[in-house]
Coordinates of C-alpha atoms in Angstrom, one line a residue:
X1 CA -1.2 -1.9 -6.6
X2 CA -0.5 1.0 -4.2
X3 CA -0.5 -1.4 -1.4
X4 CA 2.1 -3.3 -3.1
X5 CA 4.2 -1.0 -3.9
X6 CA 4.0 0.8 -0.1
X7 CA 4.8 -2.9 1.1
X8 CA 8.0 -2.6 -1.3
X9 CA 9.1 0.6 -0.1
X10 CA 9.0 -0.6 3.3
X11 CA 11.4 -3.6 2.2
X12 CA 13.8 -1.0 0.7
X13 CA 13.8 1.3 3.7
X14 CA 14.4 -2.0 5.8
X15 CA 16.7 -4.3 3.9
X16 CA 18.6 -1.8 1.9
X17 CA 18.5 1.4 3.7
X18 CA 19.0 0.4 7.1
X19 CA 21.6 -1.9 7.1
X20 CA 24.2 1.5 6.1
X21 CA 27.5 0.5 4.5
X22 CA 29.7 -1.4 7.2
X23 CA 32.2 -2.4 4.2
X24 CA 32.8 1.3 3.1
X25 CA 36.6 2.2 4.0
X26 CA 37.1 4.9 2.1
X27 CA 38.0 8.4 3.9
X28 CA 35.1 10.0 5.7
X29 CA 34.5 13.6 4.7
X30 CA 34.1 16.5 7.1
X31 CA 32.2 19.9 4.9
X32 CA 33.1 18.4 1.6
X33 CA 37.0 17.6 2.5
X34 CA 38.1 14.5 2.5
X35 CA 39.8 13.8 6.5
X36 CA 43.1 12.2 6.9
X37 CA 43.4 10.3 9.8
X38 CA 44.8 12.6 12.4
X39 CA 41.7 15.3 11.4
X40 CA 39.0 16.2 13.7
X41 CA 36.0 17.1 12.3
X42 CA 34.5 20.1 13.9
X43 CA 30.1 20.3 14.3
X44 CA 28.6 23.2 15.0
X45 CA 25.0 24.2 14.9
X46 CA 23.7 27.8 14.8
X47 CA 27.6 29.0 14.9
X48 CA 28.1 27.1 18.5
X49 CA 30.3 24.6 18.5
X50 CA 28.5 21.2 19.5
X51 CA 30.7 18.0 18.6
X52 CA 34.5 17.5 17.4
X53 CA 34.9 14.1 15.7
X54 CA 37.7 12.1 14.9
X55 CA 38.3 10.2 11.7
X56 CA 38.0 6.7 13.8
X57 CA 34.3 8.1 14.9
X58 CA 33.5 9.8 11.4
X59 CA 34.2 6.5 10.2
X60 CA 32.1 4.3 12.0
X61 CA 29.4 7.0 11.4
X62 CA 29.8 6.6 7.9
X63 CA 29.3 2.6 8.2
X64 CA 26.5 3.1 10.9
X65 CA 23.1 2.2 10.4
X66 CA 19.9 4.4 9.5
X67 CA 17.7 3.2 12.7
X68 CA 15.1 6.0 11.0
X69 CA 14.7 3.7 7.7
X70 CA 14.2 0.5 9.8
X71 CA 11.2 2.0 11.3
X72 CA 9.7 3.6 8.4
X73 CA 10.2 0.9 6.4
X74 CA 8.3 -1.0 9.4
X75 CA 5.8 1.2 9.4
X76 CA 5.0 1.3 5.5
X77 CA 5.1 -2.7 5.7
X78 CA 2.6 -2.4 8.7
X79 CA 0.5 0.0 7.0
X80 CA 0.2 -1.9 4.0
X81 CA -0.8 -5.0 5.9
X82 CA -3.1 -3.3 7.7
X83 CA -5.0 -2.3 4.9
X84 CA -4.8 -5.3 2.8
X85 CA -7.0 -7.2 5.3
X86 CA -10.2 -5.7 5.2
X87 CA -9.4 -5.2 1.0
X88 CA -9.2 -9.1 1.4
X89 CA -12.1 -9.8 3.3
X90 CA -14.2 -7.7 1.1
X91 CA -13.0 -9.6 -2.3
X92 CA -13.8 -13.0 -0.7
X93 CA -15.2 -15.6 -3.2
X94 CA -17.2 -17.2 -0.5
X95 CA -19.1 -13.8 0.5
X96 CA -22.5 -14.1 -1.4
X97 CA -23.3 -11.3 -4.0
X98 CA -26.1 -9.1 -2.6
X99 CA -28.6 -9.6 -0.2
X100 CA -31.5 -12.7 -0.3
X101 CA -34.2 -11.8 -1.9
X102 CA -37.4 -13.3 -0.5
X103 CA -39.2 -15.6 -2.9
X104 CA -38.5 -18.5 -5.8
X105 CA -36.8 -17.8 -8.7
X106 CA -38.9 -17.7 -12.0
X107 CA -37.0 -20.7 -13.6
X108 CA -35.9 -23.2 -11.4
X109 CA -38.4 -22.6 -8.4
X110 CA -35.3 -22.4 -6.0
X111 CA -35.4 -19.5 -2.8
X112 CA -32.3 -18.9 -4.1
X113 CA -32.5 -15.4 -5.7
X114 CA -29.9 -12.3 -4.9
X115 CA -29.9 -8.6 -5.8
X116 CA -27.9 -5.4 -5.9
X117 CA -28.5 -2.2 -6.7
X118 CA -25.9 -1.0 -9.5
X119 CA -25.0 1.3 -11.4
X120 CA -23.8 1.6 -15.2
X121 CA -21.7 4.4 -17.1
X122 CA -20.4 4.9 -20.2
X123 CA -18.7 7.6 -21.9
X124 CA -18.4 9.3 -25.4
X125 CA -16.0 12.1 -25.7
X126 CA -17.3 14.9 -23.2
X127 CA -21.3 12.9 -22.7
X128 CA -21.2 10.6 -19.8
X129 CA -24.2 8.3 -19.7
X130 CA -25.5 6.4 -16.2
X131 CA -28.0 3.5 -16.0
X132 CA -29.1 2.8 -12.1
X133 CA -31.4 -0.5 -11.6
X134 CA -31.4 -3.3 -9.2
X135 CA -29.7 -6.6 -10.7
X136 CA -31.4 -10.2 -9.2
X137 CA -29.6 -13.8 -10.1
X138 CA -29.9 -17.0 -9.4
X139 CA -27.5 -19.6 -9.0
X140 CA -24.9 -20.3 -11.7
X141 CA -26.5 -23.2 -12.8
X142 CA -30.0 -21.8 -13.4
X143 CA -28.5 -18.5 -15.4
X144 CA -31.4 -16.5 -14.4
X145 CA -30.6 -13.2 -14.7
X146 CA -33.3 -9.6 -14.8
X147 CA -32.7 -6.0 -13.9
X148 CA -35.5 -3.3 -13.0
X149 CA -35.1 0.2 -12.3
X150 CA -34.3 1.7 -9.3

């Protein structure tokens, strides 16, 4: 689920973010006024005067693209990719459950038998119970099934 929705994120940033708004023509705006188009837009940073604008160049800045979203949203798809692989190999139907356990099963006299230690909660209001054991099985077809403690 998180994986799928940082994968999804990283489409927005990328396909809907990025691209900016190249069919916006309205009037750019310079500190909250809207510029005509003989304005120049003055920036200044820490009172210093840096950059003067005109409206052709606040313009095309206002229909420019966020190169800061295409790479994010690279980097959460990426991420998310990244993670899903081992998540994937780890939920494999054609792993085997547990580890081969030496000896025949009890009911079909196959070396076929596989355990796992787990573990068992349940919870009632504020009491949480745990049972630990070690499960063994056999193959589907022979159903044999036992748990001891651990």
């Amino acid at each position: 689920m998180v994986l799928s929705a940082l994968f999804a994120l990283g489409l927005v940033l990328a396909l809907a973010v990025y691209p900016g708004h190249p069919d916006d023509t309205s009037a750019p705006r310079c500190d909250g006024t809207t510029m005509s188009p003989s304005d120049i837009c003055d920036a200044y940073v820490n009172g210093a005067l840096t950059h003067s604008y005109s409206y052709q160049e606040m313009l095309h800045r206002q229909q420019a693209a966020h190169p800061g979203a295409l790479v994010a949203g690279i980097i959460a798809m990426a991420i998310a990719v990244l993670l899903l692989v081992p998540l994937l190999r780890t939920l494999d139907p054609a792993k085997p459950w547990g580890t081969a356990r030496p000896g025949h099963c009890p009911r079909c006299r196959q070396p076929n038998l596989r355990e796992k230690p787990m573990t068992h909660s349940e919870t009632r209001g504020r009491v949480q119970r745990s049972w630990s054991g070690i499960v063994t099985l056999c193959t589907p077809g022979c159903d044999f099934a036992t748990v001891r403690p651990r």
